[in-house]
């Protein structure tokens, strides 16, 4: 079983060797059929990231490609063309050509020949050919200077031509005039617009985004026209990348530690070059991080891939309703022991003006009693009002030894268009009394879990909502129930928890008790309510004002 990801590759000029090391580590993991691997569904990149990502998607053997950068190899000759000369006379001549002939410092012709040779061997001309070969969508970015925006090439576009535009660093590989190619007057390096082009991807519910960036480096103050231009371009692309990186979870971005900067092509080759000295270590480190990434994402928390509660097909609706009736008539009558229940909500929706959804987590510790437990039911009332249509549900079940148990999840309805979201969890192996205490965790997101507060907070009025549990299959109540609510720090003194008038009494949790349940989101504070010996429906009022 694979974990689906979309790759976002930052541009980096000479640092392309580090991106190649990461991608080769990914190729090695994919080749090991004994372990779960990462299935890349899409790649987006600018400049060097676009080139490396395209070669990966074209199934170029990156181990063999690296060998080409040894002495007398095609890659070695290519890098020599772009290596910075220390001759002041060379720089003077290049500058004169730029001003008088409007010619860039370096020609892209050697890079064009190199890429064409690699891709011709795979019979690749367009991005559609790559899609056909590897089933990977490749999105390459350039910067359109006429429209002042990012330009994304189409499936039908020529791959080599597109990559040359994406890597056309102004002045170095592209000037304001290039003869014989009208597009060259419009398109330059994609890193100018977005050097970490995460926004170019649309994220399906069952796919993760994995970013590859670089550790930020401190550089010397520019002391010449050349170093000033280099620093100006490098800074612009670095800031562009850092702004985009924030759109991904920090744990899903791998930062490569390259010892060379964007324009230090001369340090790539030779006995002490980066390909010889650093490549293997970077590949090893990337492989370790990728295996940790796989372990995190395969932690039995499989996201929903569809929203079945909006189903219009009447046959499907009747089947879902019928399955619920069978469950309610038979399995729902089998009671089991509830040892504890933890109900946690991060109320992002109370941050006025922000579109981030609320986060919800429920953890139940339970054990079988008289009869084996084969099916578990999760029901959420009024879920349509909450906006639970983001397809972010995730479940895991652990046995008494903290081993994951296999299961299948089916969505059902208690009646057509009821608005209630119900999941039936079918266990691969039934749970018997002798099996000890199990843990089930359920995570979800919604536009808001507190519509009664959000509308009032927007206009500065008091409001009230609730947090309620109703364990219908509890044999003799619940030993302990805890409600945890994380709210924006600015609203800490405005939001309170209190016993519902018709519920058993509980009490406020101390700050120490609240903090015992892990880190609190930045700029948020946590409040809590606890009850013991809970029988039947129980909850708290959440009050604003």
Short mmCIF file of C-alpha atoms in Angstrom, two decimals:
data_model
loop_
_atom_site.label_atom_id
_atom_site.label_comp_id
_atom_site.label_asym_id
_atom_site.label_seq_id
_atom_site.Cartn_x
_atom_site.Cartn_y
_atom_site.Cartn_z
CA UNK A 1 0.00 0.00 0.00
CA UNK A 2 1.37 3.43 -0.93
CA UNK A 3 1.01 6.93 0.48
CA UNK A 4 0.00 9.39 -2.22
CA UNK A 5 1.83 12.71 -2.31
CA UNK A 6 2.19 15.78 -4.44
CA UNK A 7 5.79 17.00 -4.57
CA UNK A 8 6.62 20.70 -4.35
CA UNK A 9 10.25 21.29 -5.36
CA UNK A 10 11.96 24.61 -4.70
CA UNK A 11 14.25 26.07 -7.32
CA UNK A 12 17.90 26.33 -6.37
CA UNK A 13 20.22 26.77 -9.36
CA UNK A 14 23.44 24.93 -8.55
CA UNK A 15 21.74 23.29 -5.55
CA UNK A 16 19.99 20.95 -7.99
CA UNK A 17 22.41 18.21 -6.88
CA UNK A 18 20.74 18.20 -3.43
CA UNK A 19 17.26 17.88 -4.98
CA UNK A 20 18.54 14.98 -7.08
CA UNK A 21 19.88 13.28 -3.93
CA UNK A 22 16.45 13.57 -2.30
CA UNK A 23 14.68 12.21 -5.38
CA UNK A 24 17.12 9.32 -5.71
CA UNK A 25 16.34 8.38 -2.09
CA UNK A 26 12.68 8.42 -3.10
CA UNK A 27 13.42 6.16 -6.07
CA UNK A 28 15.23 3.69 -3.80
CA UNK A 29 12.31 3.51 -1.38
CA UNK A 30 9.87 2.94 -4.25
CA UNK A 31 12.07 0.09 -5.52
CA UNK A 32 11.85 -1.74 -2.18
CA UNK A 33 8.62 -3.73 -2.56
CA UNK A 34 8.80 -5.02 1.02
CA UNK A 35 7.86 -1.69 2.59
CA UNK A 36 5.21 0.96 2.13
CA UNK A 37 6.37 3.57 -0.29
CA UNK A 38 5.41 7.00 -1.53
CA UNK A 39 3.36 7.24 -4.72
CA UNK A 40 3.97 10.59 -6.37
CA UNK A 41 0.84 11.75 -8.19
CA UNK A 42 1.95 15.28 -9.11
CA UNK A 43 5.13 17.34 -9.17
CA UNK A 44 5.37 21.11 -9.32
CA UNK A 45 8.63 22.99 -9.49
CA UNK A 46 10.45 26.08 -10.59
CA UNK A 47 13.87 26.30 -12.23
CA UNK A 48 16.18 23.58 -10.84
CA UNK A 49 13.25 22.01 -8.98
CA UNK A 50 11.34 21.75 -12.24
CA UNK A 51 14.29 20.12 -14.02
CA UNK A 52 14.99 17.56 -11.27
CA UNK A 53 11.28 16.80 -10.82
CA UNK A 54 10.77 16.27 -14.55
CA UNK A 55 13.71 13.86 -14.77
CA UNK A 56 12.29 11.93 -11.81
CA UNK A 57 8.81 11.77 -13.37
CA UNK A 58 10.35 10.65 -16.66
CA UNK A 59 11.83 7.66 -14.81
CA UNK A 60 15.42 8.72 -15.43
CA UNK A 61 17.76 6.65 -13.24
CA UNK A 62 19.18 9.37 -10.99
CA UNK A 63 21.98 7.14 -9.76
CA UNK A 64 23.18 6.72 -13.36
CA UNK A 65 22.59 10.42 -14.03
CA UNK A 66 24.82 11.38 -11.12
CA UNK A 67 27.63 9.36 -12.70
CA UNK A 68 27.39 11.66 -15.72
CA UNK A 69 28.69 14.50 -13.54
CA UNK A 70 32.03 12.78 -13.04
CA UNK A 71 35.03 13.79 -15.14
CA UNK A 72 34.44 13.43 -18.91
CA UNK A 73 30.70 12.83 -18.40
CA UNK A 74 27.98 14.81 -20.17
CA UNK A 75 26.92 16.41 -16.89
CA UNK A 76 30.48 17.41 -16.11
CA UNK A 77 30.80 19.22 -19.44
CA UNK A 78 27.46 20.91 -18.87
CA UNK A 79 28.44 22.30 -15.45
CA UNK A 80 31.81 23.47 -16.81
CA UNK A 81 29.90 25.67 -19.25
CA UNK A 82 28.11 27.40 -16.36
CA UNK A 83 31.02 27.55 -13.92
CA UNK A 84 31.93 31.07 -12.95
CA UNK A 85 35.20 32.28 -14.38
CA UNK A 86 37.50 34.26 -12.11
CA UNK A 87 38.85 36.28 -15.00
CA UNK A 88 37.92 39.95 -14.81
CA UNK A 89 38.42 40.16 -18.59
CA UNK A 90 35.81 37.38 -19.06
CA UNK A 91 33.35 39.29 -16.89
CA UNK A 92 34.02 42.50 -18.79
CA UNK A 93 33.40 40.82 -22.14
CA UNK A 94 30.17 39.25 -20.84
CA UNK A 95 28.95 42.59 -19.51
CA UNK A 96 29.68 44.28 -22.85
CA UNK A 97 27.71 41.59 -24.67
CA UNK A 98 24.81 42.05 -22.27
CA UNK A 99 24.71 45.81 -22.80
CA UNK A 100 25.57 46.02 -26.49
CA UNK A 101 24.25 42.76 -27.90
CA UNK A 102 21.58 42.13 -25.23
CA UNK A 103 23.01 38.63 -24.79
CA UNK A 104 22.84 36.84 -21.40
CA UNK A 105 26.03 35.82 -19.61
CA UNK A 106 25.59 32.14 -20.51
CA UNK A 107 23.91 30.28 -23.33
CA UNK A 108 21.26 27.67 -22.49
CA UNK A 109 22.21 25.60 -25.51
CA UNK A 110 24.35 23.08 -23.52
CA UNK A 111 21.48 22.56 -21.06
CA UNK A 112 19.05 22.14 -23.94
CA UNK A 113 21.21 19.43 -25.53
CA UNK A 114 21.67 17.65 -22.20
CA UNK A 115 17.94 17.58 -21.41
CA UNK A 116 16.99 16.58 -24.93
CA UNK A 117 19.37 13.61 -24.85
CA UNK A 118 17.93 12.41 -21.52
CA UNK A 119 14.29 12.75 -22.54
CA UNK A 120 14.70 11.51 -26.12
CA UNK A 121 15.93 8.21 -24.68
CA UNK A 122 12.52 7.89 -23.00
CA UNK A 123 10.68 9.09 -26.13
CA UNK A 124 9.35 12.10 -24.26
CA UNK A 125 8.41 15.26 -26.11
CA UNK A 126 5.50 16.75 -24.13
CA UNK A 127 4.29 16.60 -20.54
CA UNK A 128 1.49 14.32 -21.75
CA UNK A 129 4.19 11.77 -22.66
CA UNK A 130 5.44 11.86 -19.06
CA UNK A 131 1.90 11.37 -17.76
CA UNK A 132 1.51 8.35 -20.03
CA UNK A 133 4.83 6.88 -18.90
CA UNK A 134 4.64 7.33 -15.13
CA UNK A 135 1.11 8.58 -14.40
CA UNK A 136 2.61 11.71 -12.80
CA UNK A 137 1.29 15.19 -13.58
CA UNK A 138 4.22 17.59 -13.95
CA UNK A 139 3.61 21.32 -13.52
CA UNK A 140 6.49 23.60 -14.51
CA UNK A 141 6.46 27.30 -13.65
CA UNK A 142 8.04 30.27 -15.38
CA UNK A 143 7.52 33.99 -14.75
CA UNK A 144 5.58 35.96 -17.37
CA UNK A 145 7.09 39.47 -17.40
CA UNK A 146 4.37 40.83 -19.64
CA UNK A 147 1.44 39.81 -17.44
CA UNK A 148 3.44 40.02 -14.18
CA UNK A 149 2.33 36.54 -13.10
CA UNK A 150 3.37 32.90 -12.86
CA UNK A 151 3.02 30.90 -16.08
CA UNK A 152 2.22 27.18 -15.82
CA UNK A 153 2.92 25.11 -18.91
CA UNK A 154 0.26 22.83 -20.37
CA UNK A 155 0.32 19.07 -20.97
CA UNK A 156 0.77 19.65 -24.70
CA UNK A 157 3.81 21.93 -24.27
CA UNK A 158 7.32 20.87 -25.21
CA UNK A 159 9.10 19.66 -22.08
CA UNK A 160 12.64 20.86 -22.88
CA UNK A 161 11.50 24.28 -24.05
CA UNK A 162 9.36 24.68 -20.92
CA UNK A 163 12.25 23.73 -18.63
CA UNK A 164 14.56 26.22 -20.33
CA UNK A 165 12.06 28.99 -19.69
CA UNK A 166 11.59 27.90 -16.08
CA UNK A 167 15.35 28.00 -15.48
CA UNK A 168 16.06 31.22 -17.40
CA UNK A 169 17.61 33.27 -14.60
CA UNK A 170 17.55 36.93 -15.69
CA UNK A 171 20.88 38.26 -17.01
CA UNK A 172 22.61 34.89 -16.50
CA UNK A 173 20.53 32.79 -18.93
CA UNK A 174 18.00 35.27 -20.28
CA UNK A 175 18.08 38.96 -21.16
CA UNK A 176 15.36 41.34 -22.31
CA UNK A 177 16.07 40.17 -25.84
CA UNK A 178 16.66 36.68 -27.21
CA UNK A 179 16.90 36.15 -30.91
CA UNK A 180 14.81 33.59 -32.72
CA UNK A 181 12.41 32.85 -29.88
CA UNK A 182 9.51 35.19 -29.22
CA UNK A 183 8.64 33.50 -25.95
CA UNK A 184 12.06 34.32 -24.54
CA UNK A 185 11.08 37.98 -24.47
CA UNK A 186 8.22 37.12 -22.11
CA UNK A 187 9.24 34.26 -19.84
CA UNK A 188 12.05 34.05 -17.29
CA UNK A 189 12.94 31.90 -14.28
CA UNK A 190 9.87 30.62 -12.39
CA UNK A 191 11.57 31.32 -9.07
CA UNK A 192 10.99 35.05 -9.54
CA UNK A 193 7.21 34.54 -9.32
CA UNK A 194 7.11 31.60 -6.90
CA UNK A 195 10.24 29.65 -6.07
CA UNK A 196 8.29 27.14 -3.95
CA UNK A 197 5.13 26.88 -6.10
CA UNK A 198 2.77 25.12 -3.68
CA UNK A 199 -0.20 27.21 -4.83
CA UNK A 200 -0.06 25.58 -8.28
CA UNK A 201 -1.43 22.30 -6.86
CA UNK A 202 -5.00 21.37 -6.05
CA UNK A 203 -5.03 18.97 -3.11
CA UNK A 204 -7.44 16.00 -3.22
CA UNK A 205 -8.59 14.71 0.15
CA UNK A 206 -6.53 11.50 0.04
CA UNK A 207 -3.21 13.06 -1.03
CA UNK A 208 -0.53 14.80 1.04
CA UNK A 209 1.73 17.62 -0.10
CA UNK A 210 5.44 17.03 0.48
CA UNK A 211 7.74 20.00 0.07
CA UNK A 212 11.48 20.06 -0.61
CA UNK A 213 13.27 23.27 0.31
CA UNK A 214 16.67 24.37 1.61
CA UNK A 215 18.18 25.40 4.93
CA UNK A 216 18.55 29.18 4.86
CA UNK A 217 22.14 30.35 4.45
CA UNK A 218 23.80 33.58 5.49
CA UNK A 219 25.76 35.21 2.68
CA UNK A 220 28.40 37.89 2.45
CA UNK A 221 27.50 41.51 1.72
CA UNK A 222 27.76 42.16 -2.06
CA UNK A 223 30.85 44.14 -3.06
CA UNK A 224 30.56 44.31 -6.86
CA UNK A 225 27.99 44.68 -9.62
CA UNK A 226 28.04 40.90 -10.15
CA UNK A 227 27.63 39.91 -6.51
CA UNK A 228 25.01 42.64 -6.07
CA UNK A 229 22.95 41.18 -8.95
CA UNK A 230 23.41 37.64 -7.61
CA UNK A 231 22.36 38.64 -4.10
CA UNK A 232 19.36 40.59 -5.41
CA UNK A 233 18.01 37.61 -7.38
CA UNK A 234 18.83 35.12 -4.62
CA UNK A 235 17.09 37.21 -1.96
CA UNK A 236 13.98 37.73 -4.09
CA UNK A 237 13.63 34.01 -4.78
CA UNK A 238 14.36 33.06 -1.16
CA UNK A 239 11.66 35.38 0.22
CA UNK A 240 9.22 34.10 -2.42
CA UNK A 241 9.91 30.51 -1.31
CA UNK A 242 9.62 31.17 2.43
CA UNK A 243 6.23 32.85 2.00
CA UNK A 244 4.88 29.82 0.09
CA UNK A 245 6.39 27.24 2.44
CA UNK A 246 4.10 28.46 5.22
CA UNK A 247 1.12 27.00 3.34
CA UNK A 248 2.36 23.46 4.18
CA UNK A 249 2.66 21.86 7.63
CA UNK A 250 6.25 22.32 8.82
CA UNK A 251 6.61 18.55 9.36
CA UNK A 252 5.84 17.93 5.68
CA UNK A 253 8.66 20.13 4.34
CA UNK A 254 12.14 18.65 4.09
CA UNK A 255 14.98 21.17 4.09
CA UNK A 256 18.16 20.16 2.30
CA UNK A 257 21.39 21.43 3.84
CA UNK A 258 23.45 22.49 0.83
CA UNK A 259 26.92 23.95 1.33
CA UNK A 260 26.81 25.91 -1.92
CA UNK A 261 24.63 28.77 -3.06
CA UNK A 262 22.39 29.19 -6.08
CA UNK A 263 25.04 30.40 -8.52
CA UNK A 264 28.09 28.43 -7.41
CA UNK A 265 28.05 25.95 -10.29
CA UNK A 266 31.83 25.58 -10.16
CA UNK A 267 31.55 23.88 -6.76
CA UNK A 268 29.44 21.02 -8.14
CA UNK A 269 32.20 19.11 -9.92
CA UNK A 270 35.69 17.85 -9.28
CA UNK A 271 37.08 15.64 -6.51
CA UNK A 272 35.94 18.08 -3.85
CA UNK A 273 32.72 19.05 -5.59
CA UNK A 274 29.27 18.68 -4.07
CA UNK A 275 28.37 15.69 -6.28
CA UNK A 276 31.41 13.82 -4.90
CA UNK A 277 31.51 15.02 -1.29
CA UNK A 278 27.95 15.75 -0.21
CA UNK A 279 25.57 13.81 -2.44
CA UNK A 280 25.68 10.46 -0.62
CA UNK A 281 25.19 12.02 2.83
CA UNK A 282 22.25 14.12 1.60
CA UNK A 283 20.69 11.04 0.05
CA UNK A 284 21.11 9.06 3.29
CA UNK A 285 19.57 11.85 5.38
CA UNK A 286 16.69 12.24 2.93
CA UNK A 287 15.99 8.49 3.04
CA UNK A 288 15.76 8.54 6.83
CA UNK A 289 13.37 11.51 6.74
CA UNK A 290 11.22 9.89 4.05
CA UNK A 291 10.86 6.68 6.06
CA UNK A 292 9.80 8.75 9.09
CA UNK A 293 7.32 10.60 6.85
CA UNK A 294 5.85 7.29 5.71
CA UNK A 295 5.55 6.10 9.31
CA UNK A 296 3.69 9.28 10.31
CA UNK A 297 1.27 9.20 7.41
CA UNK A 298 0.59 5.46 7.61
CA UNK A 299 -0.38 5.58 11.28
CA UNK A 300 -3.77 4.06 10.39
CA UNK A 301 -5.25 7.53 10.00
CA UNK A 302 -6.73 7.16 6.55
CA UNK A 303 -8.66 10.23 5.35
CA UNK A 304 -12.05 9.98 3.66
CA UNK A 305 -11.91 10.21 -0.11
CA UNK A 306 -15.54 11.22 -0.68
CA UNK A 307 -18.59 12.79 0.95
CA UNK A 308 -21.22 10.01 0.84
CA UNK A 309 -23.76 11.94 2.95
CA UNK A 310 -24.44 14.19 -0.03
CA UNK A 311 -25.26 11.15 -2.19
CA UNK A 312 -28.13 11.71 -4.65
CA UNK A 313 -28.39 8.17 -6.05
CA UNK A 314 -31.53 6.69 -4.46
CA UNK A 315 -30.26 3.13 -4.56
CA UNK A 316 -27.15 4.12 -2.64
CA UNK A 317 -29.20 6.15 -0.15
CA UNK A 318 -31.52 3.18 0.52
CA UNK A 319 -28.55 0.86 1.03
CA UNK A 320 -26.99 3.29 3.52
CA UNK A 321 -30.26 3.64 5.42
CA UNK A 322 -30.85 -0.12 5.37
CA UNK A 323 -27.37 -0.87 6.67
CA UNK A 324 -27.95 1.50 9.59
CA UNK A 325 -31.23 -0.23 10.47
CA UNK A 326 -29.47 -3.61 10.58
CA UNK A 327 -26.73 -2.16 12.80
CA UNK A 328 -29.28 -0.51 15.10
CA UNK A 329 -31.33 -3.71 15.41
CA UNK A 330 -28.43 -6.05 16.19
CA UNK A 331 -24.92 -4.71 16.86
CA UNK A 332 -26.04 -1.49 18.55
CA UNK A 333 -27.66 -3.56 21.30
CA UNK A 334 -24.33 -5.11 22.32
CA UNK A 335 -23.07 -2.99 25.20
CA UNK A 336 -19.44 -2.64 26.25
CA UNK A 337 -17.42 -0.85 28.91
CA UNK A 338 -16.44 2.80 28.48
CA UNK A 339 -13.38 3.55 30.63
CA UNK A 340 -12.76 7.11 29.50
CA UNK A 341 -13.70 9.59 26.82
CA UNK A 342 -11.72 12.66 25.76
CA UNK A 343 -13.41 15.24 23.55
CA UNK A 344 -11.15 18.03 22.21
CA UNK A 345 -11.94 20.94 19.87
CA UNK A 346 -9.64 23.65 18.51
CA UNK A 347 -12.06 26.52 17.77
CA UNK A 348 -10.25 28.19 14.87
CA UNK A 349 -13.59 29.60 13.71
CA UNK A 350 -13.56 32.02 16.65
CA UNK A 351 -10.61 33.78 15.04
CA UNK A 352 -12.74 36.31 13.23
CA UNK A 353 -11.73 36.99 9.65
CA UNK A 354 -9.90 33.64 9.33
CA UNK A 355 -11.11 30.78 7.13
CA UNK A 356 -9.27 27.96 8.94
CA UNK A 357 -11.64 25.14 10.00
CA UNK A 358 -12.21 23.87 13.53
CA UNK A 359 -10.31 20.73 14.51
CA UNK A 360 -11.93 17.92 16.48
CA UNK A 361 -10.52 14.85 18.22
CA UNK A 362 -12.31 12.17 20.22
CA UNK A 363 -10.47 9.42 22.10
CA UNK A 364 -12.41 6.52 23.66
CA UNK A 365 -10.91 3.76 25.84
CA UNK A 366 -13.22 0.74 25.94
CA UNK A 367 -13.36 -3.03 26.45
CA UNK A 368 -15.79 -5.83 25.62
CA UNK A 369 -17.94 -7.35 28.36
CA UNK A 370 -20.45 -10.17 27.77
CA UNK A 371 -20.35 -10.31 23.96
CA UNK A 372 -17.68 -9.78 21.33
CA UNK A 373 -17.63 -6.32 19.71
CA UNK A 374 -17.54 -6.47 15.92
CA UNK A 375 -18.83 -3.07 14.83
CA UNK A 376 -18.41 0.40 16.36
CA UNK A 377 -20.68 3.32 15.52
CA UNK A 378 -19.85 7.05 15.39
CA UNK A 379 -22.74 9.50 15.01
CA UNK A 380 -22.59 13.29 14.68
CA UNK A 381 -25.83 15.25 14.96
CA UNK A 382 -26.40 18.34 12.80
CA UNK A 383 -23.12 17.81 10.96
CA UNK A 384 -24.38 19.64 7.86
CA UNK A 385 -24.95 22.75 9.98
CA UNK A 386 -21.37 22.46 11.19
CA UNK A 387 -20.05 22.30 7.65
CA UNK A 388 -18.56 18.81 8.02
CA UNK A 389 -18.07 18.42 4.30
CA UNK A 390 -14.28 18.72 4.18
CA UNK A 391 -13.69 14.97 3.96
CA UNK A 392 -11.11 15.13 6.74
CA UNK A 393 -12.32 12.20 8.87
CA UNK A 394 -9.60 9.92 10.20
CA UNK A 395 -9.75 6.90 12.53
CA UNK A 396 -7.29 4.64 14.32
CA UNK A 397 -7.85 1.71 16.70
CA UNK A 398 -5.16 0.42 19.09
CA UNK A 399 -5.24 -2.75 21.18
CA UNK A 400 -4.04 -3.07 24.77
CA UNK A 401 -0.43 -3.37 23.52
CA UNK A 402 -0.76 -0.23 21.40
CA UNK A 403 -0.74 -2.23 18.18
CA UNK A 404 -2.95 -1.00 15.35
CA UNK A 405 -6.01 -3.08 14.49
CA UNK A 406 -7.36 -3.33 10.95
CA UNK A 407 -10.88 -2.22 10.11
CA UNK A 408 -13.16 -1.00 7.34
CA UNK A 409 -15.34 2.10 7.57
CA UNK A 410 -18.73 2.49 5.89
CA UNK A 411 -20.89 5.63 5.91
CA UNK A 412 -24.59 5.22 6.71
CA UNK A 413 -27.71 7.34 7.29
CA UNK A 414 -30.40 6.93 9.92
CA UNK A 415 -32.88 8.38 7.45
CA UNK A 416 -32.71 10.15 4.11
CA UNK A 417 -31.40 13.73 4.32
CA UNK A 418 -31.37 13.70 8.12
CA UNK A 419 -28.16 15.75 8.19
CA UNK A 420 -26.60 13.30 10.65
CA UNK A 421 -23.18 11.92 9.82
CA UNK A 422 -22.77 8.27 10.88
CA UNK A 423 -19.78 5.97 10.42
CA UNK A 424 -19.80 2.23 11.05
CA UNK A 425 -16.37 0.79 11.86
CA UNK A 426 -16.21 -2.94 11.00
CA UNK A 427 -13.34 -4.62 12.86
CA UNK A 428 -11.28 -7.19 10.99
CA UNK A 429 -11.12 -9.25 14.20
CA UNK A 430 -13.81 -9.09 16.92
CA UNK A 431 -12.85 -7.74 20.35
CA UNK A 432 -13.45 -10.14 23.25
CA UNK A 433 -13.43 -9.41 26.99
CA UNK A 434 -10.08 -11.20 27.39
CA UNK A 435 -8.45 -8.79 24.90
CA UNK A 436 -8.22 -5.94 27.42
CA UNK A 437 -8.72 -2.21 26.92
CA UNK A 438 -8.76 -0.77 23.38
CA UNK A 439 -8.38 2.83 22.23
CA UNK A 440 -10.25 4.41 19.33
CA UNK A 441 -9.31 7.87 18.07
CA UNK A 442 -11.42 9.86 15.67
CA UNK A 443 -10.34 13.16 14.09
CA UNK A 444 -12.29 15.54 11.91
CA UNK A 445 -12.62 19.12 10.79
CA UNK A 446 -15.56 21.42 10.19
CA UNK A 447 -16.25 24.97 9.18
CA UNK A 448 -17.30 25.46 12.81
CA UNK A 449 -18.48 23.24 15.65
CA UNK A 450 -19.93 26.28 17.40
CA UNK A 451 -22.30 28.12 15.04
CA UNK A 452 -24.10 29.51 18.11
CA UNK A 453 -20.90 31.34 19.10
CA UNK A 454 -19.39 32.34 15.78
CA UNK A 455 -22.41 34.34 14.59
CA UNK A 456 -22.63 36.17 17.92
CA UNK A 457 -18.89 36.82 18.18
CA UNK A 458 -18.94 38.48 14.76
CA UNK A 459 -21.28 41.20 16.08
CA UNK A 460 -20.01 41.33 19.66
CA UNK A 461 -23.06 39.71 21.29
CA UNK A 462 -23.22 36.95 23.94
CA UNK A 463 -23.95 33.43 22.70
CA UNK A 464 -24.24 29.83 23.82
CA UNK A 465 -23.47 26.46 22.29
CA UNK A 466 -22.67 23.02 23.71
CA UNK A 467 -20.34 20.03 23.77
CA UNK A 468 -22.29 16.79 24.31
CA UNK A 469 -21.63 13.05 24.27
CA UNK A 470 -24.20 10.26 24.30
CA UNK A 471 -22.56 6.79 24.52
CA UNK A 472 -25.61 4.71 23.69
CA UNK A 473 -23.74 1.39 24.01
CA UNK A 474 -22.13 2.04 27.41
CA UNK A 475 -22.86 -0.90 29.70
CA UNK A 476 -22.76 1.08 32.95
CA UNK A 477 -21.87 4.66 32.07
CA UNK A 478 -18.42 6.17 31.56
CA UNK A 479 -15.80 6.25 34.27
CA UNK A 480 -14.43 9.63 33.14
CA UNK A 481 -15.31 12.24 30.48
CA UNK A 482 -13.13 15.24 29.66
CA UNK A 483 -14.01 18.16 27.38
CA UNK A 484 -11.08 20.27 26.17
CA UNK A 485 -11.62 23.48 24.24
CA UNK A 486 -8.83 25.52 22.67
CA UNK A 487 -9.81 29.13 21.96
CA UNK A 488 -7.94 32.20 20.65
CA UNK A 489 -5.97 33.80 23.48
CA UNK A 490 -7.78 37.08 22.86
CA UNK A 491 -11.09 35.39 23.82
CA UNK A 492 -9.79 33.54 26.88
CA UNK A 493 -11.72 35.71 29.33
CA UNK A 494 -14.86 35.75 27.18
CA UNK A 495 -15.53 32.01 26.71
CA UNK A 496 -16.48 29.81 29.67
CA UNK A 497 -17.69 26.23 30.25
CA UNK A 498 -20.56 25.35 32.60
CA UNK A 499 -22.76 22.38 33.52
CA UNK A 500 -25.81 21.95 31.36
CA UNK A 501 -28.97 22.33 33.47
CA UNK A 502 -30.11 18.77 32.67
CA UNK A 503 -26.72 17.04 33.11
CA UNK A 504 -24.81 15.49 35.97
CA UNK A 505 -22.51 18.05 37.61
CA UNK A 506 -18.90 18.24 36.58
CA UNK A 507 -16.10 20.66 37.36
CA UNK A 508 -13.59 22.90 35.64
CA UNK A 509 -10.22 21.35 34.93
CA UNK A 510 -7.14 23.04 36.34
CA UNK A 511 -4.59 24.55 33.96
CA UNK A 512 -2.20 21.74 34.89
CA UNK A 513 -4.84 19.12 33.99
CA UNK A 514 -5.52 20.87 30.68
CA UNK A 515 -1.86 21.14 29.76
CA UNK A 516 -1.31 17.44 30.43
CA UNK A 517 -2.89 16.71 27.05
CA UNK A 518 -0.10 17.96 24.82
CA UNK A 519 0.92 21.22 23.21
CA UNK A 520 -1.57 24.05 22.74
CA UNK A 521 -1.75 25.78 19.38
CA UNK A 522 0.21 29.03 19.13
CA UNK A 523 -1.78 32.07 20.32
CA UNK A 524 -4.49 29.78 21.73
CA UNK A 525 -5.39 28.84 25.30
CA UNK A 526 -7.06 25.68 26.60
CA UNK A 527 -9.96 25.32 29.04
CA UNK A 528 -11.52 22.06 30.19
CA UNK A 529 -14.40 20.38 32.03
CA UNK A 530 -14.42 16.92 33.58
CA UNK A 531 -17.10 14.54 34.86
CA UNK A 532 -16.88 11.10 36.50
CA UNK A 533 -19.33 8.22 36.69
CA UNK A 534 -21.28 9.60 33.72
CA UNK A 535 -24.51 7.80 32.84
CA UNK A 536 -26.27 8.54 29.57
CA UNK A 537 -26.19 11.82 27.68
CA UNK A 538 -23.84 14.38 29.24
CA UNK A 539 -22.34 17.69 28.21
CA UNK A 540 -21.43 21.27 29.00
CA UNK A 541 -22.60 24.65 27.82
CA UNK A 542 -20.05 26.79 25.99
CA UNK A 543 -20.85 30.42 26.72
CA UNK A 544 -19.61 33.60 25.09
CA UNK A 545 -20.01 36.94 26.81
#
